[in-house]
mmCIF file of C-alpha atoms and ligand atoms in Angstrom:
data_model
loop_
_atom_site.group_PDB
_atom_site.id
_atom_site.type_symbol
_atom_site.label_atom_id
_atom_site.label_comp_id
_atom_site.label_asym_id
_atom_site.label_seq_id
_atom_site.Cartn_x
_atom_site.Cartn_y
_atom_site.Cartn_z
ATOM 1 C CA UNK A 1 -46.548 -70.537 -8.490
ATOM 2 C CA UNK A 2 -44.176 -68.347 -6.326
ATOM 3 C CA UNK A 3 -43.572 -68.558 -2.540
ATOM 4 C CA UNK A 4 -45.207 -65.604 -0.407
ATOM 5 C CA UNK A 5 -43.034 -64.391 2.387
ATOM 6 C CA UNK A 6 -44.549 -66.302 5.495
ATOM 7 C CA UNK A 7 -44.395 -69.565 3.206
ATOM 8 C CA UNK A 8 -40.524 -68.902 2.762
ATOM 9 C CA UNK A 9 -39.995 -68.754 6.799
ATOM 10 C CA UNK A 10 -42.302 -71.912 7.301
ATOM 11 C CA UNK A 11 -40.404 -74.081 5.047
ATOM 12 C CA UNK A 12 -36.991 -72.115 5.159
ATOM 13 C CA UNK A 13 -35.651 -75.777 6.922
ATOM 14 C CA UNK A 14 -36.565 -77.253 3.850
ATOM 15 C CA UNK A 15 -35.770 -74.811 1.223
ATOM 16 C CA UNK A 16 -32.158 -74.537 2.885
ATOM 17 C CA UNK A 17 -31.582 -78.255 2.246
ATOM 18 C CA UNK A 18 -29.652 -78.373 -1.271
ATOM 19 C CA UNK A 19 -32.171 -81.225 -2.642
ATOM 20 C CA UNK A 20 -35.348 -79.276 -1.907
ATOM 21 C CA UNK A 21 -34.794 -75.685 -2.628
ATOM 22 C CA UNK A 22 -37.448 -73.469 -3.324
ATOM 23 C CA UNK A 23 -38.462 -74.877 -6.719
ATOM 24 C CA UNK A 24 -38.697 -78.275 -4.467
ATOM 25 C CA UNK A 25 -40.923 -76.573 -2.153
ATOM 26 C CA UNK A 26 -43.382 -75.491 -4.584
ATOM 27 C CA UNK A 27 -43.335 -78.987 -6.051
ATOM 28 C CA UNK A 28 -44.345 -79.966 -2.804
ATOM 29 C CA UNK A 29 -47.135 -77.423 -2.486
ATOM 30 C CA UNK A 30 -48.519 -78.416 -5.604
ATOM 31 C CA UNK A 31 -48.302 -82.296 -5.017
ATOM 32 C CA UNK A 32 -50.713 -84.188 -3.023
ATOM 33 C CA UNK A 33 -51.311 -87.645 -1.472
ATOM 34 C CA UNK A 34 -53.911 -90.168 -0.689
ATOM 35 C CA UNK A 35 -53.397 -91.560 2.585
ATOM 36 C CA UNK A 36 -54.808 -94.838 3.570
ATOM 37 C CA UNK A 37 -54.582 -96.368 7.216
ATOM 38 C CA UNK A 38 -55.978 -95.407 10.411
ATOM 39 C CA UNK A 39 -53.071 -96.241 12.795
ATOM 40 C CA UNK A 40 -50.070 -94.202 14.422
ATOM 41 C CA UNK A 41 -47.659 -94.705 11.069
ATOM 42 C CA UNK A 42 -50.338 -93.107 8.541
ATOM 43 C CA UNK A 43 -51.789 -90.672 10.851
ATOM 44 C CA UNK A 44 -48.246 -89.410 11.483
ATOM 45 C CA UNK A 45 -47.318 -89.724 7.806
ATOM 46 C CA UNK A 46 -50.268 -87.482 7.147
ATOM 47 C CA UNK A 47 -49.197 -84.820 9.867
ATOM 48 C CA UNK A 48 -45.413 -84.792 8.341
ATOM 49 C CA UNK A 49 -46.813 -84.181 4.801
ATOM 50 C CA UNK A 50 -49.204 -81.814 5.529
ATOM 51 C CA UNK A 51 -46.645 -79.853 7.600
ATOM 52 C CA UNK A 52 -43.976 -80.162 4.892
ATOM 53 C CA UNK A 53 -46.537 -78.385 2.707
ATOM 54 C CA UNK A 54 -48.393 -81.789 0.577
ATOM 55 C CA UNK A 55 -52.032 -81.464 1.025
ATOM 56 C CA UNK A 56 -53.447 -84.914 1.772
ATOM 57 C CA UNK A 57 -56.696 -87.079 1.231
ATOM 58 C CA UNK A 58 -57.563 -89.396 4.046
ATOM 59 C CA UNK A 59 -59.454 -92.643 3.804
ATOM 60 C CA UNK A 60 -62.844 -92.886 5.658
ATOM 61 C CA UNK A 61 -61.461 -95.926 7.778
ATOM 62 C CA UNK A 62 -62.555 -95.230 11.721
ATOM 63 C CA UNK A 63 -59.386 -94.131 13.853
ATOM 64 C CA UNK A 64 -58.119 -97.212 15.677
ATOM 65 C CA UNK A 65 -57.738 -97.003 19.248
ATOM 66 C CA UNK A 66 -53.644 -97.369 19.284
ATOM 67 C CA UNK A 67 -53.695 -93.934 17.325
ATOM 68 C CA UNK A 68 -54.949 -91.894 20.320
ATOM 69 C CA UNK A 69 -52.172 -89.283 21.403
ATOM 70 C CA UNK A 70 -50.765 -87.602 18.424
ATOM 71 C CA UNK A 71 -53.137 -85.680 16.670
ATOM 72 C CA UNK A 72 -56.071 -87.211 17.624
ATOM 73 C CA UNK A 73 -58.033 -87.504 20.978
ATOM 74 C CA UNK A 74 -59.583 -90.367 22.596
ATOM 75 C CA UNK A 75 -62.985 -88.803 21.303
ATOM 76 C CA UNK A 76 -62.026 -89.176 17.832
ATOM 77 C CA UNK A 77 -61.335 -92.967 18.150
ATOM 78 C CA UNK A 78 -63.796 -94.374 15.912
ATOM 79 C CA UNK A 79 -64.587 -91.450 13.614
ATOM 80 C CA UNK A 80 -63.722 -91.237 10.169
ATOM 81 C CA UNK A 81 -59.612 -90.601 9.803
ATOM 82 C CA UNK A 82 -60.692 -88.225 6.847
ATOM 83 C CA UNK A 83 -63.229 -86.219 9.471
ATOM 84 C CA UNK A 84 -60.615 -86.084 12.284
ATOM 85 C CA UNK A 85 -57.676 -85.031 9.705
ATOM 86 C CA UNK A 86 -59.797 -82.235 7.913
ATOM 87 C CA UNK A 87 -60.352 -80.621 11.502
ATOM 88 C CA UNK A 88 -56.590 -80.943 12.793
ATOM 89 C CA UNK A 89 -54.673 -80.541 9.673
ATOM 90 C CA UNK A 90 -55.485 -77.084 8.871
ATOM 91 C CA UNK A 91 -53.838 -75.991 12.275
ATOM 92 C CA UNK A 92 -50.610 -78.207 11.345
ATOM 93 C CA UNK A 93 -50.288 -76.283 7.977
ATOM 94 C CA UNK A 94 -53.028 -73.934 6.205
ATOM 95 C CA UNK A 95 -51.195 -74.225 3.057
ATOM 96 C CA UNK A 96 -52.046 -78.177 3.179
ATOM 97 C CA UNK A 97 -55.568 -77.730 3.944
ATOM 98 C CA UNK A 98 -57.384 -78.247 0.514
ATOM 99 C CA UNK A 99 -57.369 -81.875 0.022
ATOM 100 C CA UNK A 100 -55.402 -82.837 -3.405
ATOM 101 C CA UNK A 101 -54.478 -86.860 -4.195
ATOM 102 C CA UNK A 102 -51.543 -87.623 -6.323
ATOM 103 C CA UNK A 103 -49.544 -90.654 -5.328
ATOM 104 C CA UNK A 104 -50.298 -93.002 -2.245
ATOM 105 C CA UNK A 105 -48.864 -93.393 0.932
ATOM 106 C CA UNK A 106 -50.709 -96.493 2.737
ATOM 107 C CA UNK A 107 -50.495 -98.924 5.446
ATOM 108 C CA UNK A 108 -50.420 -102.569 4.409
ATOM 109 C CA UNK A 109 -52.580 -104.559 3.407
ATOM 110 C CA UNK A 110 -53.519 -102.173 0.817
ATOM 111 C CA UNK A 111 -54.498 -102.564 -3.166
ATOM 112 C CA UNK A 112 -51.882 -100.266 -5.263
ATOM 113 C CA UNK A 113 -53.111 -98.278 -8.554
ATOM 114 C CA UNK A 114 -52.830 -94.476 -9.528
ATOM 115 C CA UNK A 115 -50.087 -92.428 -9.632
ATOM 116 C CA UNK A 116 -46.893 -92.612 -7.990
ATOM 117 C CA UNK A 117 -44.925 -91.908 -5.703
ATOM 118 C CA UNK A 118 -46.313 -95.226 -3.916
ATOM 119 C CA UNK A 119 -45.043 -95.676 -0.345
ATOM 120 C CA UNK A 120 -46.215 -98.716 1.777
ATOM 121 C CA UNK A 121 -46.095 -98.797 5.524
ATOM 122 C CA UNK A 122 -45.861 -102.176 7.167
ATOM 123 C CA UNK A 123 -43.833 -104.605 9.474
ATOM 124 C CA UNK A 124 -42.504 -108.038 10.181
ATOM 125 C CA UNK A 125 -44.338 -108.274 13.689
ATOM 126 C CA UNK A 126 -41.182 -107.090 15.169
ATOM 127 C CA UNK A 127 -39.723 -104.102 12.720
ATOM 128 C CA UNK A 128 -41.258 -101.437 10.790
ATOM 129 C CA UNK A 129 -40.887 -101.428 6.845
ATOM 130 C CA UNK A 130 -41.521 -98.850 4.758
ATOM 131 C CA UNK A 131 -41.075 -99.804 0.364
ATOM 132 C CA UNK A 132 -41.402 -97.253 -1.959
ATOM 133 C CA UNK A 133 -41.759 -96.621 -5.740
ATOM 134 C CA UNK A 134 -41.268 -93.768 -8.273
ATOM 135 C CA UNK A 135 -42.780 -93.412 -11.449
ATOM 136 C CA UNK A 136 -39.783 -95.318 -13.134
ATOM 137 C CA UNK A 137 -39.891 -98.194 -10.377
ATOM 138 C CA UNK A 138 -40.954 -101.920 -11.409
ATOM 139 C CA UNK A 139 -44.790 -102.328 -10.507
ATOM 140 C CA UNK A 140 -44.291 -106.113 -10.121
ATOM 141 C CA UNK A 141 -41.140 -105.513 -7.117
ATOM 142 C CA UNK A 142 -42.642 -103.658 -5.458
ATOM 143 C CA UNK A 143 -46.133 -105.818 -5.331
ATOM 144 C CA UNK A 144 -43.931 -108.819 -4.521
ATOM 145 C CA UNK A 145 -42.432 -106.818 -1.946
ATOM 146 C CA UNK A 146 -45.471 -105.733 -0.094
ATOM 147 C CA UNK A 147 -47.470 -108.885 -0.549
ATOM 148 C CA UNK A 148 -45.029 -110.652 2.193
ATOM 149 C CA UNK A 149 -45.133 -108.091 4.762
ATOM 150 C CA UNK A 150 -47.639 -107.833 7.532
ATOM 151 C CA UNK A 151 -49.488 -104.570 9.081
ATOM 152 C CA UNK A 152 -47.063 -101.567 10.629
ATOM 153 C CA UNK A 153 -45.983 -101.724 14.144
ATOM 154 C CA UNK A 154 -48.139 -99.457 16.699
ATOM 155 C CA UNK A 155 -46.743 -97.208 19.458
ATOM 156 C CA UNK A 156 -43.261 -95.261 19.131
ATOM 157 C CA UNK A 157 -42.277 -97.320 16.240
ATOM 158 C CA UNK A 158 -45.332 -96.750 14.557
ATOM 159 C CA UNK A 159 -44.767 -93.018 14.864
ATOM 160 C CA UNK A 160 -41.247 -93.013 13.674
ATOM 161 C CA UNK A 161 -42.040 -95.186 10.353
ATOM 162 C CA UNK A 162 -44.672 -92.645 9.815
ATOM 163 C CA UNK A 163 -42.155 -89.816 9.607
ATOM 164 C CA UNK A 164 -39.718 -92.040 7.857
ATOM 165 C CA UNK A 165 -42.586 -92.662 4.770
ATOM 166 C CA UNK A 166 -43.160 -89.044 4.792
ATOM 167 C CA UNK A 167 -39.893 -88.461 4.169
ATOM 168 C CA UNK A 168 -39.428 -90.952 1.540
ATOM 169 C CA UNK A 169 -42.660 -90.109 -0.154
ATOM 170 C CA UNK A 170 -41.354 -86.197 -0.501
ATOM 171 C CA UNK A 171 -38.091 -87.517 -1.754
ATOM 172 C CA UNK A 172 -39.951 -89.250 -4.647
ATOM 173 C CA UNK A 173 -42.014 -86.249 -5.224
ATOM 174 C CA UNK A 174 -38.932 -84.035 -5.748
ATOM 175 C CA UNK A 175 -37.620 -86.703 -8.314
ATOM 176 C CA UNK A 176 -34.956 -88.042 -5.923
ATOM 177 C CA UNK A 177 -33.976 -91.744 -6.550
ATOM 178 C CA UNK A 178 -33.767 -94.583 -5.905
ATOM 179 C CA UNK A 179 -37.281 -95.271 -7.922
ATOM 180 C CA UNK A 180 -37.636 -98.802 -6.245
ATOM 181 C CA UNK A 181 -36.451 -99.634 -2.702
ATOM 182 C CA UNK A 182 -37.366 -100.610 0.651
ATOM 183 C CA UNK A 183 -36.208 -99.924 4.356
ATOM 184 C CA UNK A 184 -36.560 -101.731 7.972
ATOM 185 C CA UNK A 185 -36.975 -99.900 10.708
ATOM 186 C CA UNK A 186 -35.627 -101.647 13.720
ATOM 187 C CA UNK A 187 -35.747 -99.125 16.438
ATOM 188 C CA UNK A 188 -36.548 -95.184 15.993
ATOM 189 C CA UNK A 189 -33.701 -93.711 14.016
ATOM 190 C CA UNK A 190 -32.129 -97.319 13.073
ATOM 191 C CA UNK A 191 -32.706 -98.108 9.699
ATOM 192 C CA UNK A 192 -31.666 -100.995 7.387
ATOM 193 C CA UNK A 193 -31.471 -101.624 3.799
ATOM 194 C CA UNK A 194 -34.148 -104.370 2.803
ATOM 195 C CA UNK A 195 -33.960 -106.968 0.177
ATOM 196 C CA UNK A 196 -36.652 -106.730 -2.323
ATOM 197 C CA UNK A 197 -38.412 -109.316 -4.173
ATOM 198 C CA UNK A 198 -37.036 -108.799 -7.616
ATOM 199 C CA UNK A 199 -38.317 -109.862 -10.723
ATOM 200 C CA UNK A 200 -35.375 -111.371 -13.538
ATOM 201 C CA UNK A 201 -35.396 -108.169 -15.383
ATOM 202 C CA UNK A 202 -34.461 -105.858 -12.086
ATOM 203 C CA UNK A 203 -32.079 -108.831 -10.938
ATOM 204 C CA UNK A 204 -30.305 -108.547 -14.291
ATOM 205 C CA UNK A 205 -30.246 -104.580 -13.947
ATOM 206 C CA UNK A 206 -28.848 -104.525 -10.413
HETATM 207 ZN ZN1 ZN B 1 -38.920 -105.778 -11.454
#
């Protein structure tokens, strides 16, 4: 597909980044993401992905009370996430309004299957955590690492975690490595490398 003039304007900031470019923007528009979660992290990630041109499919979980304020109104609490996002995302970016799966971005706990990229949003009680896997990333190491994490933070840290998760998802979609990794979000804007649970094969490869 070729970008239309208004799309070049809309995505100019991304296209100007050398790692995205026009080709990359087309790839984001042609991709998709299944979003699972009802909190601020998942909803923020959905909004960032849609704004960047990636169509999203949301789950039917009810919007959690902590999500009010960002994208959703107090009246949306308890409604299915899919219904609320179907209403608000076309205003964020009409290009991404047609839901399309392909890859998964989910709040923990979650079951993992389907096509990469996989991006997990979780936490350890104080910090946010994002663990990610591209098509070549080790499924075992990803699974073992997310199995030891809890649910993602709420509030400002949850919103920041969602934005970071969307960025990571877009990078994987564009084929940018690494294929497996994790980051702690200590505070909005403060990111630390995470030590992953590695299988013998991956340990040997590092
Ligand atoms: Zn491994």
